[in-house]
Amino acid sequence: MMILIMRILRYFSLVVLLLALSLGACQKQLDIEPQDGLLNSEQIAKSAEAGSDRANALVNGLYYRLKEVGESTHWMDDFGYMSLALSLESMGDYWVGMDEANNLYAASAKYQDQGPQSGVSSRAWIYCYRYIKQANLVLGTVDGGGELGGYAHGQARAVRAWAYTQLIQLFQHTYKGHEQELGVPLHLETTDPLVRSIPRATVQQVYDLILSDLNFAVEKLERFKRSGKGVIDAAVAYGLRCRVHMLMEHWAEAAADAQKAIDLSGAIPYSLADCSIPNFDDIEAASNAMWGISVSALDEVVTGFEGGSNFTSQVCSMVLGGKSAAMESGYRRIDSAVYERIPATDVRKGWWITYDEGHPIVKPNPNTGKQDTIGFEPKSPLMQAYPRDVVETLAGQLPKFSVLKFAPYAKNPMSPIGAGDFPLMRVEEMYLNKIEAEGRGGNLAGAVADLKSFVTTYRDPSYAPTIGSEQALIDELYFQRGIEFYGEGLHFYDMVRYRKGLERGRVVGGKVERHGYPASMCFNLPAGAQNFVVCIPFDEEQGNPAIQGHTNPVPDLPVPLQAE
């Protein structure tokens, strides 16, 4: 039945598209900015044949592919970049999931999903090279001359650079010290990247291409006015280049690009009030959003797989009216040791639920006539955004430390729709990047002052850090970023870039302190572990003779901590 419904929806979408194309055929000037309903892969191919709207369709495809369903595993964990981001979160040590069949990312958390025939390697490789192929299609098909053509090429090269940045961080160790190691194949033409024989470029060559693309993008997009935050503009291009300079340890350039991104975007960090309610679901309404994936209720990523194949369904703890993959998989939580480090005065402490066990919630039992305790009063102020009956229902089912940060569709927990936008870049990241770059670039005092100003203004009015060295600053920024960007797909990349190890527990007095992790997921890995480098997919090795014998080694599986 579901397959039939999906076919009907696709047929209806195609009819609407063809009608729109016929009505718009007389337009003399192409509108190359994506609108609210981005085209799917079938529609892209169809509309490309229509001629006059070809550029529009191809540029739309750059952004639609980020949320395209069924590109790799063809299962419920196959819904574009948001799915890969959840795998990456699961590979870190701030995000806690349960080891059960309904947790689609349990294998990622156990580091059993990074091998040549596993989900992370497949998703990362296929998704990113599909994005690159779409970018190359724009570059090879749309005339780059003139203002509109320049905008199209600027967006395409920015997307290509972003995709290669994901790949190079996953399939090789971090840049510094590994410049001449093998990176990933560079595809600069529209030919299907999965059938070409191209060797792995060095890490340096990959970064050179990324910077070249982003240098082009910031120039071409200087005057580009986008239709929405699902589209890359100059501010986002500067933000992407800032990330790359951070990876390459180009501190002066990173600081300059971060400031440029802040200035051009006009974005403002979420206030204390913004952080006191469930949020992060609507990039257009969010003052802090610079770029993200716009997800509507009609997108296949929402309607497919019975509504469980999307980011909101997977992570939002407050979905009561529809499909809740989060509930079925035991909810997403935070490492308990990390939570305890967050000061009580920090508004972000409320992003995860805890309870006042001295104040039970009781309700009459119609069968016994007695008062039953169904839970305890939640401490988090984020719960106050909802009616009392919703609070009582959630208090009876949410485990301690479950995430409340991400709002349900339209901020209505009773909505049957599991839709929500996904942030790809927030202005808070640019502030923290600038602070880090300043500190690493020699201005420690200035960086500490800026960090204190940022946190006291936007997150914790009582914040008073004691930071006397560059390493202390780096450690504090790592912690701040970990809680700030929880669930947004950045923490694993930070763990590698900061050269941190994975730390999910410890043995104390002969007993294992697991910080909330199941025993199978409670292990530690040292900084720079080979486990942090994803294996090249088996299918790619078989189909690309140029990399045979030049793939990444398969590391040993981590060993869970054992009581002494």
Coordinates of N, CA, C and O in Angstrom, one line a residue, residues 169-243:
Q169 N 37.1 14.8 5.3 CA 37.1 14.6 6.7 C 36.8 13.2 7.2 O 37.2 12.8 8.2
L170 N 36.1 12.5 6.3 CA 35.7 11.1 6.7 C 36.6 10.0 6.2 O 36.8 9.0 6.9
F171 N 37.2 10.2 5.0 CA 38.0 9.2 4.4 C 39.5 9.3 4.5 O 40.3 8.6 3.9
Q172 N 39.9 10.3 5.4 CA 41.4 10.4 5.7 C 41.5 11.2 7.0 O 40.5 11.9 7.4
H173 N 42.6 11.0 7.6 CA 42.9 11.8 8.9 C 42.9 13.3 8.6 O 42.9 13.7 7.4
T174 N 42.8 14.1 9.6 CA 42.7 15.5 9.4 C 43.9 16.1 8.7 O 45.0 15.5 8.6
Y175 N 43.7 17.3 8.1 CA 44.6 17.9 7.1 C 46.1 18.0 7.6 O 47.0 17.4 7.0
K176 N 46.3 18.6 8.8 CA 47.6 18.9 9.2 C 48.4 17.7 9.5 O 48.0 16.8 10.3
G177 N 49.5 17.5 8.9 CA 50.4 16.3 9.1 C 50.0 15.2 8.1 O 50.8 14.2 8.1
H178 N 49.0 15.3 7.3 CA 48.6 14.2 6.4 C 48.4 14.8 5.0 O 47.7 14.2 4.2
E179 N 49.0 15.9 4.7 CA 48.8 16.5 3.4 C 49.1 15.6 2.2 O 48.4 15.8 1.2
Q180 N 50.0 14.8 2.3 CA 50.4 13.9 1.1 C 49.8 12.5 1.2 O 50.1 11.7 0.4
E181 N 49.0 12.3 2.2 CA 48.2 11.0 2.2 C 47.2 11.0 1.2 O 46.8 12.0 0.6
L182 N 46.7 9.8 0.9 CA 45.6 9.7 -0.1 C 44.3 10.2 0.4 O 43.9 9.8 1.5
G183 N 43.6 11.0 -0.4 CA 42.3 11.5 0.0 C 41.2 10.8 -0.7 O 41.0 9.6 -0.5
V184 N 40.5 11.5 -1.6 CA 39.4 10.9 -2.4 C 39.6 11.3 -3.9 O 40.2 12.2 -4.2
P185 N 38.9 10.5 -4.8 CA 39.0 10.9 -6.2 C 38.3 12.2 -6.4 O 37.3 12.5 -5.8
L186 N 38.9 13.0 -7.3 CA 38.3 14.3 -7.7 C 37.6 14.2 -9.1 O 38.2 13.8 -10.1
H187 N 36.3 14.4 -9.0 CA 35.5 14.3 -10.2 C 35.1 15.7 -10.6 O 34.4 16.4 -9.9
L188 N 35.5 16.2 -11.8 CA 35.3 17.5 -12.2 C 34.4 17.6 -13.5 O 34.2 18.6 -14.1
E189 N 33.9 16.4 -13.9 CA 33.0 16.3 -15.0 C 31.7 15.7 -14.6 O 31.5 15.2 -13.5
T190 N 30.7 15.7 -15.5 CA 29.4 15.3 -15.2 C 29.2 13.8 -15.3 O 28.2 13.2 -14.9
T191 N 30.2 13.0 -15.8 CA 30.1 11.6 -15.9 C 29.8 11.0 -14.5 O 30.4 11.4 -13.5
D192 N 29.0 10.0 -14.5 CA 28.6 9.3 -13.2 C 29.9 8.9 -12.4 O 30.7 8.2 -12.9
P193 N 30.1 9.5 -11.2 CA 31.3 9.3 -10.5 C 31.5 7.8 -10.0 O 32.6 7.4 -9.6
L194 N 30.4 7.0 -10.1 CA 30.5 5.7 -9.6 C 31.0 4.7 -10.7 O 31.2 3.5 -10.4
V195 N 31.2 5.2 -11.9 CA 31.7 4.3 -12.9 C 33.0 4.8 -13.6 O 33.4 4.3 -14.6
R196 N 33.6 5.8 -13.0 CA 34.8 6.3 -13.6 C 36.1 5.7 -12.9 O 36.0 5.3 -11.8
S197 N 37.2 5.6 -13.7 CA 38.4 5.1 -13.1 C 39.3 6.3 -12.8 O 40.0 6.8 -13.7
I198 N 39.3 6.8 -11.6 CA 40.0 8.0 -11.2 C 40.7 7.7 -9.9 O 40.1 7.2 -8.9
P199 N 42.0 7.9 -9.8 CA 42.8 7.6 -8.5 C 42.4 8.6 -7.4 O 41.8 9.6 -7.7
R200 N 42.8 8.2 -6.2 CA 42.6 9.1 -5.1 C 43.6 10.2 -5.2 O 44.8 10.0 -5.3
A201 N 43.1 11.4 -5.1 CA 44.0 12.6 -5.0 C 44.6 12.7 -3.6 O 44.1 12.1 -2.7
T202 N 45.7 13.4 -3.5 CA 46.2 13.6 -2.1 C 45.3 14.5 -1.3 O 44.5 15.3 -1.9
V203 N 45.5 14.5 0.0 CA 44.7 15.4 0.8 C 44.9 16.9 0.4 O 44.0 17.7 0.3
Q204 N 46.2 17.2 0.1 CA 46.5 18.6 -0.3 C 45.7 19.0 -1.6 O 45.2 20.1 -1.7
Q205 N 45.7 18.1 -2.6 CA 45.0 18.3 -3.8 C 43.5 18.5 -3.6 O 42.9 19.4 -4.3
V206 N 42.9 17.7 -2.7 CA 41.5 17.9 -2.4 C 41.2 19.3 -1.8 O 40.3 20.0 -2.2
Y207 N 42.1 19.7 -0.8 CA 41.9 21.0 -0.2 C 42.1 22.1 -1.2 O 41.4 23.1 -1.1
D208 N 43.0 21.9 -2.1 CA 43.3 22.9 -3.1 C 42.0 23.2 -4.0 O 41.7 24.3 -4.3
L209 N 41.4 22.1 -4.4 CA 40.2 22.2 -5.2 C 39.1 22.9 -4.3 O 38.3 23.7 -4.8
I210 N 38.9 22.4 -3.1 CA 37.9 23.0 -2.2 C 38.1 24.5 -2.1 O 37.1 25.3 -2.3
L211 N 39.3 25.0 -1.8 CA 39.5 26.4 -1.7 C 39.3 27.1 -3.0 O 38.8 28.3 -3.1
S212 N 39.7 26.5 -4.1 CA 39.5 27.1 -5.4 C 38.0 27.3 -5.7 O 37.6 28.4 -6.2
D213 N 37.2 26.3 -5.4 CA 35.8 26.4 -5.6 C 35.2 27.5 -4.7 O 34.3 28.3 -5.1
L214 N 35.6 27.6 -3.4 CA 35.0 28.6 -2.5 C 35.5 30.0 -2.8 O 34.7 30.9 -2.7
N215 N 36.7 30.1 -3.3 CA 37.2 31.5 -3.7 C 36.3 32.0 -4.9 O 35.9 33.1 -4.9
F216 N 36.0 31.1 -5.8 CA 35.1 31.4 -6.9 C 33.7 31.8 -6.4 O 33.1 32.7 -6.8
A217 N 33.2 31.0 -5.5 CA 31.8 31.2 -5.0 C 31.7 32.5 -4.3 O 30.7 33.2 -4.5
V218 N 32.6 32.9 -3.4 CA 32.4 34.1 -2.7 C 32.4 35.3 -3.6 O 31.8 36.3 -3.4
E219 N 33.2 35.2 -4.7 CA 33.3 36.3 -5.7 C 32.0 36.4 -6.5 O 31.4 37.4 -6.7
K220 N 31.5 35.2 -7.0 CA 30.3 35.2 -7.9 C 29.0 35.5 -7.2 O 28.1 36.0 -7.7
L221 N 29.0 35.2 -5.9 CA 27.7 35.3 -5.1 C 27.7 36.6 -4.3 O 26.8 36.8 -3.5
E222 N 28.6 37.5 -4.6 CA 28.7 38.8 -3.8 C 27.4 39.6 -3.8 O 27.0 40.1 -2.8
R223 N 26.7 39.6 -5.0 CA 25.5 40.4 -5.1 C 24.3 39.5 -5.2 O 23.2 40.0 -5.5
F224 N 24.4 38.3 -5.0 CA 23.3 37.3 -5.1 C 22.3 37.5 -4.0 O 22.7 37.4 -2.8
K225 N 21.0 37.7 -4.3 CA 20.0 37.7 -3.3 C 19.1 36.5 -3.4 O 18.4 36.2 -4.3
R226 N 19.3 35.6 -2.4 CA 18.6 34.3 -2.4 C 17.1 34.4 -2.0 O 16.7 35.4 -1.4
S227 N 16.4 33.4 -2.3 CA 14.9 33.4 -2.0 C 14.7 32.8 -0.7 O 13.6 33.0 -0.1
G228 N 15.6 32.1 -0.1 CA 15.4 31.5 1.3 C 16.7 31.0 1.8 O 17.7 30.9 1.1
K229 N 16.7 30.5 3.0 CA 17.9 30.1 3.7 C 18.3 28.6 3.3 O 19.3 28.1 3.8
G230 N 17.5 28.0 2.5 CA 17.9 26.7 1.9 C 18.9 26.9 0.8 O 19.3 25.9 0.2
V231 N 19.2 28.1 0.4 CA 20.1 28.4 -0.7 C 21.4 29.0 -0.2 O 21.4 29.8 0.7
I232 N 22.5 28.7 -0.9 CA 23.8 29.2 -0.5 C 23.9 30.6 -1.1 O 23.7 30.9 -2.3
D233 N 24.3 31.6 -0.3 CA 24.7 32.9 -0.7 C 26.1 33.2 -0.3 O 26.9 32.3 0.1
A234 N 26.5 34.5 -0.5 CA 27.9 34.8 -0.2 C 28.3 34.6 1.3 O 29.4 34.1 1.6
A235 N 27.4 34.9 2.2 CA 27.7 34.7 3.6 C 27.9 33.3 3.9 O 28.9 32.9 4.7
V236 N 27.1 32.4 3.3 CA 27.4 30.9 3.5 C 28.7 30.5 2.9 O 29.4 29.7 3.5
A237 N 29.0 31.0 1.7 CA 30.2 30.6 1.1 C 31.4 31.1 1.9 O 32.4 30.3 2.1
Y238 N 31.4 32.2 2.5 CA 32.4 32.6 3.5 C 32.5 31.7 4.7 O 33.5 31.4 5.2
G239 N 31.3 31.3 5.2 CA 31.3 30.4 6.3 C 31.9 29.0 6.0 O 32.6 28.5 6.8
L240 N 31.6 28.6 4.8 CA 32.2 27.3 4.3 C 33.7 27.4 4.2 O 34.4 26.5 4.6
R241 N 34.2 28.5 3.7 CA 35.6 28.7 3.5 C 36.2 28.9 4.9 O 37.4 28.4 5.1
C242 N 35.5 29.5 5.8 CA 36.0 29.6 7.2 C 36.3 28.2 7.8 O 37.3 28.0 8.4
R243 N 35.3 27.3 7.6 CA 35.5 25.9 8.1 C 36.7 25.3 7.5 O 37.5 24.6 8.2

